[in-house]
mmCIF file of C-alpha atoms and ligand atoms in Angstrom:
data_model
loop_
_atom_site.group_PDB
_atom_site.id
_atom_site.type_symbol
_atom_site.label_atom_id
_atom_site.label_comp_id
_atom_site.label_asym_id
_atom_site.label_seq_id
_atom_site.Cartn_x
_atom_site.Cartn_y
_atom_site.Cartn_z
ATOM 1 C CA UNK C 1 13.582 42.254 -50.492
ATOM 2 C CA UNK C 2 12.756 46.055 -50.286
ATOM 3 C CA UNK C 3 10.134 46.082 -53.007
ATOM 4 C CA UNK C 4 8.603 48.642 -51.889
ATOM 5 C CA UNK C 5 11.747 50.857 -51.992
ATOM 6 C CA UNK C 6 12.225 49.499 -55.488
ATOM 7 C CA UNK C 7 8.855 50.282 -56.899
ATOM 8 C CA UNK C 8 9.624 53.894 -55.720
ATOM 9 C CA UNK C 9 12.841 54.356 -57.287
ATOM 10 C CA UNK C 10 11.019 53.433 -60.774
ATOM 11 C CA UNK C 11 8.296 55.677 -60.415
ATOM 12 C CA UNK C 12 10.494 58.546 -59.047
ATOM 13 C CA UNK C 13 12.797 57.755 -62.197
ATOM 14 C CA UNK C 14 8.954 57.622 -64.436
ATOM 15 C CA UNK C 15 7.788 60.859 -62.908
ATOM 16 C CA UNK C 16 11.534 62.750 -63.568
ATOM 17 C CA UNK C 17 11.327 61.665 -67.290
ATOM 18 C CA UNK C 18 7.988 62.263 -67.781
ATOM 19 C CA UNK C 19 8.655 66.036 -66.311
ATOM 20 C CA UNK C 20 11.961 65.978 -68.354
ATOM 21 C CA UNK C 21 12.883 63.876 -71.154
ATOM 22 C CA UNK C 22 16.348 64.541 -71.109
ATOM 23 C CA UNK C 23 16.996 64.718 -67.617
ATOM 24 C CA UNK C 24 19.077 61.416 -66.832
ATOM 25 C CA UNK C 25 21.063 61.835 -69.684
ATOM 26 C CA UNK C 26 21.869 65.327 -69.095
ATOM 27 C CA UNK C 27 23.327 64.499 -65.688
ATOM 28 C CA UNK C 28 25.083 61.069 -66.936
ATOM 29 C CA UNK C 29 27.682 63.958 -68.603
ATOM 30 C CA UNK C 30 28.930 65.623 -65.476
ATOM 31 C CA UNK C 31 28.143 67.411 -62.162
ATOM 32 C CA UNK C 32 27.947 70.895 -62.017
ATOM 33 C CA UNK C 33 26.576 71.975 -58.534
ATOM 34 C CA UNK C 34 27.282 75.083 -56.456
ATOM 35 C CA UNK C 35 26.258 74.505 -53.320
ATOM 36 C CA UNK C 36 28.210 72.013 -50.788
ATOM 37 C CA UNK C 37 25.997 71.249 -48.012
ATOM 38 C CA UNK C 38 27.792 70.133 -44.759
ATOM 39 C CA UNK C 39 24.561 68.768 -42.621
ATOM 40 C CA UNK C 40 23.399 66.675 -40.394
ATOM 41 C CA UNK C 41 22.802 62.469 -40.875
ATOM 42 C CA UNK C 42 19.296 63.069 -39.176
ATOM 43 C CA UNK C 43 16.522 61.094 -41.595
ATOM 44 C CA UNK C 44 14.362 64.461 -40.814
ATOM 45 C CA UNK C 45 16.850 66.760 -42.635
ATOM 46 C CA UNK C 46 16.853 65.285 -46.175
ATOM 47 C CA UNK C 47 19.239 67.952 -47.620
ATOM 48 C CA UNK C 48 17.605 68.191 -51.616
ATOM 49 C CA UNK C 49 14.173 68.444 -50.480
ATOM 50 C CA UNK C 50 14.735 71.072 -47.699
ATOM 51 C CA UNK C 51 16.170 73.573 -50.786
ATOM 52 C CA UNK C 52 14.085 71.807 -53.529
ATOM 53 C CA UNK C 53 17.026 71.102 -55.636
ATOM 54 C CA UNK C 54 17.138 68.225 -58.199
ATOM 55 C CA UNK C 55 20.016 65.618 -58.708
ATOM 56 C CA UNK C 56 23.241 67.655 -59.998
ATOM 57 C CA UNK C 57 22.608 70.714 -57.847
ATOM 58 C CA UNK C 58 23.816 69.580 -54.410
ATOM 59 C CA UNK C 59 27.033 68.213 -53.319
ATOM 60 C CA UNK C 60 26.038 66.678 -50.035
ATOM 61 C CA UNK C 61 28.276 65.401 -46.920
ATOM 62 C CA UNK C 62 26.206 64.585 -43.692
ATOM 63 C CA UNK C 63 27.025 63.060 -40.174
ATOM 64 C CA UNK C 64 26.089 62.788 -36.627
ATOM 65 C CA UNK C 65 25.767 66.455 -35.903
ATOM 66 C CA UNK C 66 26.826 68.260 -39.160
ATOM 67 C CA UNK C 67 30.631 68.471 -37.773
ATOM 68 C CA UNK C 68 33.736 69.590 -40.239
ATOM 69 C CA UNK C 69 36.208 67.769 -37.762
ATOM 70 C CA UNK C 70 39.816 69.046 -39.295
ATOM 71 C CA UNK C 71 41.253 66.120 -38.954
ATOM 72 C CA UNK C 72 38.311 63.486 -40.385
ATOM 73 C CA UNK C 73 39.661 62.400 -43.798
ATOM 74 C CA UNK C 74 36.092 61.570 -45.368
ATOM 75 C CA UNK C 75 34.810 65.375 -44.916
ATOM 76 C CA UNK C 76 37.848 66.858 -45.799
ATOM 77 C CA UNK C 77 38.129 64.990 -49.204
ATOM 78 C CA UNK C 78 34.603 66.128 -49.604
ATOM 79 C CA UNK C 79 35.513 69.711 -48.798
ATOM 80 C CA UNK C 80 38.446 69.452 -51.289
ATOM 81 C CA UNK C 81 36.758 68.007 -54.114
ATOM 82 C CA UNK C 82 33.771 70.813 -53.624
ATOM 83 C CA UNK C 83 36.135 73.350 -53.264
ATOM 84 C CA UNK C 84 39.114 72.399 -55.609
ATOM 85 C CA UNK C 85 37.052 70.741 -58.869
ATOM 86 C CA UNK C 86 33.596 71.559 -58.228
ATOM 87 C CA UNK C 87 34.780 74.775 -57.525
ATOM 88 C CA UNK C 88 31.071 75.412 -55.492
ATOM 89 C CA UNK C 89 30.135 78.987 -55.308
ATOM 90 C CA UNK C 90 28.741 78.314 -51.421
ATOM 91 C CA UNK C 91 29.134 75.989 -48.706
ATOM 92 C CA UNK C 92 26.114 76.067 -46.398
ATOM 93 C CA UNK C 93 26.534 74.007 -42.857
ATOM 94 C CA UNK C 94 23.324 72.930 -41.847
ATOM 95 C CA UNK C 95 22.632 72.207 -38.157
ATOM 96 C CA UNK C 96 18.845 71.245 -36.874
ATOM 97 C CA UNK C 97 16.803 72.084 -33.880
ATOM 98 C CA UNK C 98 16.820 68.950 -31.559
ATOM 99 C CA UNK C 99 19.328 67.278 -32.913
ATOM 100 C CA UNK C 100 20.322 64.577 -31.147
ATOM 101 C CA UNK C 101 23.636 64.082 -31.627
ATOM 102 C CA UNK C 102 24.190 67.657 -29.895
ATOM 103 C CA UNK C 103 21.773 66.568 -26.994
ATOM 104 C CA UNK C 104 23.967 63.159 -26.672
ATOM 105 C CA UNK C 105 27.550 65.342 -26.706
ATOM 106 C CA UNK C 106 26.453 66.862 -23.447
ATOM 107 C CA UNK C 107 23.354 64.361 -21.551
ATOM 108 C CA UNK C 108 26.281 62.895 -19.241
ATOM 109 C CA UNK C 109 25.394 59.002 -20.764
ATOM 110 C CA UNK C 110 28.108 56.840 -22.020
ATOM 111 C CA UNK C 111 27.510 55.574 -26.006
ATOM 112 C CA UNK C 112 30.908 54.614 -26.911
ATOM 113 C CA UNK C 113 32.580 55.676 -30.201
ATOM 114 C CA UNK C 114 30.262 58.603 -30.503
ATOM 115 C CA UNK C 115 31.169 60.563 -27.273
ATOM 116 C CA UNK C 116 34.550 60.623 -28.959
ATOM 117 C CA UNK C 117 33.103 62.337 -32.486
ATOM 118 C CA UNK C 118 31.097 64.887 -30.423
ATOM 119 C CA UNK C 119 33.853 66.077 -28.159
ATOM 120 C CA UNK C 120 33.904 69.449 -30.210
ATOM 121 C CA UNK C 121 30.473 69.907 -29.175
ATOM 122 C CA UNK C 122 31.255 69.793 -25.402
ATOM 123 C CA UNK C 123 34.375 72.553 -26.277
ATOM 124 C CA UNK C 124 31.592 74.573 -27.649
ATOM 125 C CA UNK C 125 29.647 74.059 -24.322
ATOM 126 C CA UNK C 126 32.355 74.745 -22.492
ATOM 127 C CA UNK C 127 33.620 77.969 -24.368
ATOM 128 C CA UNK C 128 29.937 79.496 -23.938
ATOM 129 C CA UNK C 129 28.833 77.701 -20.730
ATOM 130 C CA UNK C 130 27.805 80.999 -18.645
ATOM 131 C CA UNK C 131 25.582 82.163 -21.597
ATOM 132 C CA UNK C 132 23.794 78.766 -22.121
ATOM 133 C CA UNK C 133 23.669 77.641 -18.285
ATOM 134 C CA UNK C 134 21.858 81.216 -17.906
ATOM 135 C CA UNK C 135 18.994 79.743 -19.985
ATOM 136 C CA UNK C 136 16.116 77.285 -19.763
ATOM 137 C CA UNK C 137 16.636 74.125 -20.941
ATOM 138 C CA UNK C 138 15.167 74.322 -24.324
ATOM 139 C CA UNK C 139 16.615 77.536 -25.647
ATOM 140 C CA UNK C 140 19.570 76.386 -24.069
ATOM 141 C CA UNK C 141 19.555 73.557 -26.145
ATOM 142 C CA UNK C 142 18.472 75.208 -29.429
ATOM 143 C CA UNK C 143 21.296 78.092 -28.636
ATOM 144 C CA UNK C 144 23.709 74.757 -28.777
ATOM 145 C CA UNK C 145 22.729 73.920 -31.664
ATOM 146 C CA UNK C 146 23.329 76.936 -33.437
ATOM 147 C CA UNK C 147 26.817 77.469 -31.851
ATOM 148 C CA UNK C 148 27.954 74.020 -32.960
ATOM 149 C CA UNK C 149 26.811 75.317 -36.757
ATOM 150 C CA UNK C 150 28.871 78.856 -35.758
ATOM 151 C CA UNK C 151 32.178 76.637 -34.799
ATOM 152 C CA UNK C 152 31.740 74.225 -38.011
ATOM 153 C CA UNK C 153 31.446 77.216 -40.355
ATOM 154 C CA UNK C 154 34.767 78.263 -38.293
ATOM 155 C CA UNK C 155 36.187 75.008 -39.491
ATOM 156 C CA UNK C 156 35.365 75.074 -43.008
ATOM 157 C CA UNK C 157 36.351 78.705 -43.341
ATOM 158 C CA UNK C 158 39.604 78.637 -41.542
ATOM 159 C CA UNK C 159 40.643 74.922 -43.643
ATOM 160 C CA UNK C 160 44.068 75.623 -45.805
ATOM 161 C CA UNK C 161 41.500 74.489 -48.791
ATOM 162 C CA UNK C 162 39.389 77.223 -48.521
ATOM 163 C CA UNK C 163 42.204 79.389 -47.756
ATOM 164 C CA UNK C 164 43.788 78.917 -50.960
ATOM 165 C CA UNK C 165 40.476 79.385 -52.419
ATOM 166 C CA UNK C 166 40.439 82.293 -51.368
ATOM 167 C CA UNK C 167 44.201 83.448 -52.178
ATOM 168 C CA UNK C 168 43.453 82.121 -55.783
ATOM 169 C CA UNK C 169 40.652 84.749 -56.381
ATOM 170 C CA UNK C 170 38.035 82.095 -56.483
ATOM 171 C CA UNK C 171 34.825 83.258 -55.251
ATOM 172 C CA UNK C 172 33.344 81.142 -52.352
ATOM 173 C CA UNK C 173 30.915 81.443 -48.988
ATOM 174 C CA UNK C 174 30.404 79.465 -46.108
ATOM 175 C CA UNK C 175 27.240 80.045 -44.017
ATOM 176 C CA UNK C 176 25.266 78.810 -41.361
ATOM 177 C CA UNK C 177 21.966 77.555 -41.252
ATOM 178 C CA UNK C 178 19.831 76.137 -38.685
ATOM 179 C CA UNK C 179 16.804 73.852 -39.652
ATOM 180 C CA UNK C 180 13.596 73.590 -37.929
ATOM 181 C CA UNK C 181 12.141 70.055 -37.909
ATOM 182 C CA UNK C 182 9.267 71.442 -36.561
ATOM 183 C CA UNK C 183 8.062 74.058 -39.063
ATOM 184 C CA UNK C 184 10.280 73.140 -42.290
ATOM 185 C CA UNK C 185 11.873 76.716 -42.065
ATOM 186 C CA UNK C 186 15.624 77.219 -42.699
ATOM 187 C CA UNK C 187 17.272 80.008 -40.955
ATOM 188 C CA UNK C 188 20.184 82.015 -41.697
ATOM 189 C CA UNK C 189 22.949 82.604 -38.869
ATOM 190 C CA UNK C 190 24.185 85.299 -40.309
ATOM 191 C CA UNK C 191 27.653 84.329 -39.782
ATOM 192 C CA UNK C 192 28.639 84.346 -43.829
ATOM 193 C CA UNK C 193 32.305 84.372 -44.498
ATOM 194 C CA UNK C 194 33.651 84.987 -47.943
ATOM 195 C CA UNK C 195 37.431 86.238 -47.082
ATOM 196 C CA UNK C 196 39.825 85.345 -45.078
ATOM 197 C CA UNK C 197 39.625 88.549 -43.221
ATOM 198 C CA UNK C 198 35.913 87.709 -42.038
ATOM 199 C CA UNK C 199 37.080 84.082 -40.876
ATOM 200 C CA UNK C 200 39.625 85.279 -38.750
ATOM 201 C CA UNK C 201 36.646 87.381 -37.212
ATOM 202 C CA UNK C 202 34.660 84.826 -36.273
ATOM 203 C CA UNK C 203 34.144 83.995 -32.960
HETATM 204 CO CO1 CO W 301 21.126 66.022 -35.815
#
């Protein structure tokens, strides 16, 4: 079953070793990465390659639509264990051009347990509806997108754990990237926060 898949694993595992004899047992030690990257669960945003970081450099938490929900349990032990032992130096959220869990938040059709996780996606809609119903219905779409990553990075920088990052003198970022599926090109926001100052800035 899967054979193919398992072929690849050994070669991968051949070519890393043959690029790096020690590299396996280098990361068997520990984990020492200092990026977290909050993205999307989209197969066409494979988080490692997009940066071209090896195993060990990326602490990774995806799902439909790259949310940081404040109340979901499974990205806020992720965010904890980033922020409070891996003590990451940056926490990038990711979101992607067409992504389809942002289309699906606001296309009107019934999916079940999903419309419930993208709710904050429709607040976002609804908190800049006259600017996006003003455009077409691609750059409205791609605006969407990149408001959802604005809110998230909201979420992540206004979280007690950053917080007390921050209070504690340790030095930490979150940012906001949006991904382009169709060109491979990551672009920056421009919404960094590093105090808590700046968070309580952002809109
Ligand atoms: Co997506």
């Amino acid at each position: 079953m899967l054979d193919h898949l398992k072929a690849n694993n050994r070669a991968w595992a051949e070519r890393k070793v043959a690029a790096d004899p020690g590299f396996f047992r280098r990361l068997e030690g520990q984990q020492a990465p200092e990026y977290l990257w909050i993205g999307c669960s989209d197969s066409r945003v494979p988080a490692n390659e997009i940066v071209d970081l090896d195993p060990g450099e990326l602490f990774v938490h995806r799902n439909v639509a790259n949310l940081a929900p404040p109340q979901d349990a499974n990205y806020l032990s992720v965010l904890q264990f980033a922020v409070d032992v891996l003590k990451v130096k940056h926490i990038m959220v990711v979101g992607h051009y067409g992504c389809g869990g942002v289309q699906a938040a606001v296309d009107g059709q019934r999916r079940g347990l999903v419309d419930h996780w993208l709710h904050p996606i429709r607040e976002v809609y609804q908190a800049h509806r006259a600017e996006l119903e003003a455009m077409p219905e691609r750059p409205r779409f791609d605006r969407l997108c990149e408001l959802n990553v604005i809110r998230q990075v909201r979420n992540v920088a206004s979280d007690v754990f950053v917080q007390d990052a921050w209070a504690r003198g340790q030095e930490l970022a979150v940012h906001g990237w949006v991904y382009s599926i169709a060109n491979g090109h990551v672009t920056d926001l421009n919404v960094t926060v590093s105090d808590p100052e700046a968070a309580a800035q952002l809109a």
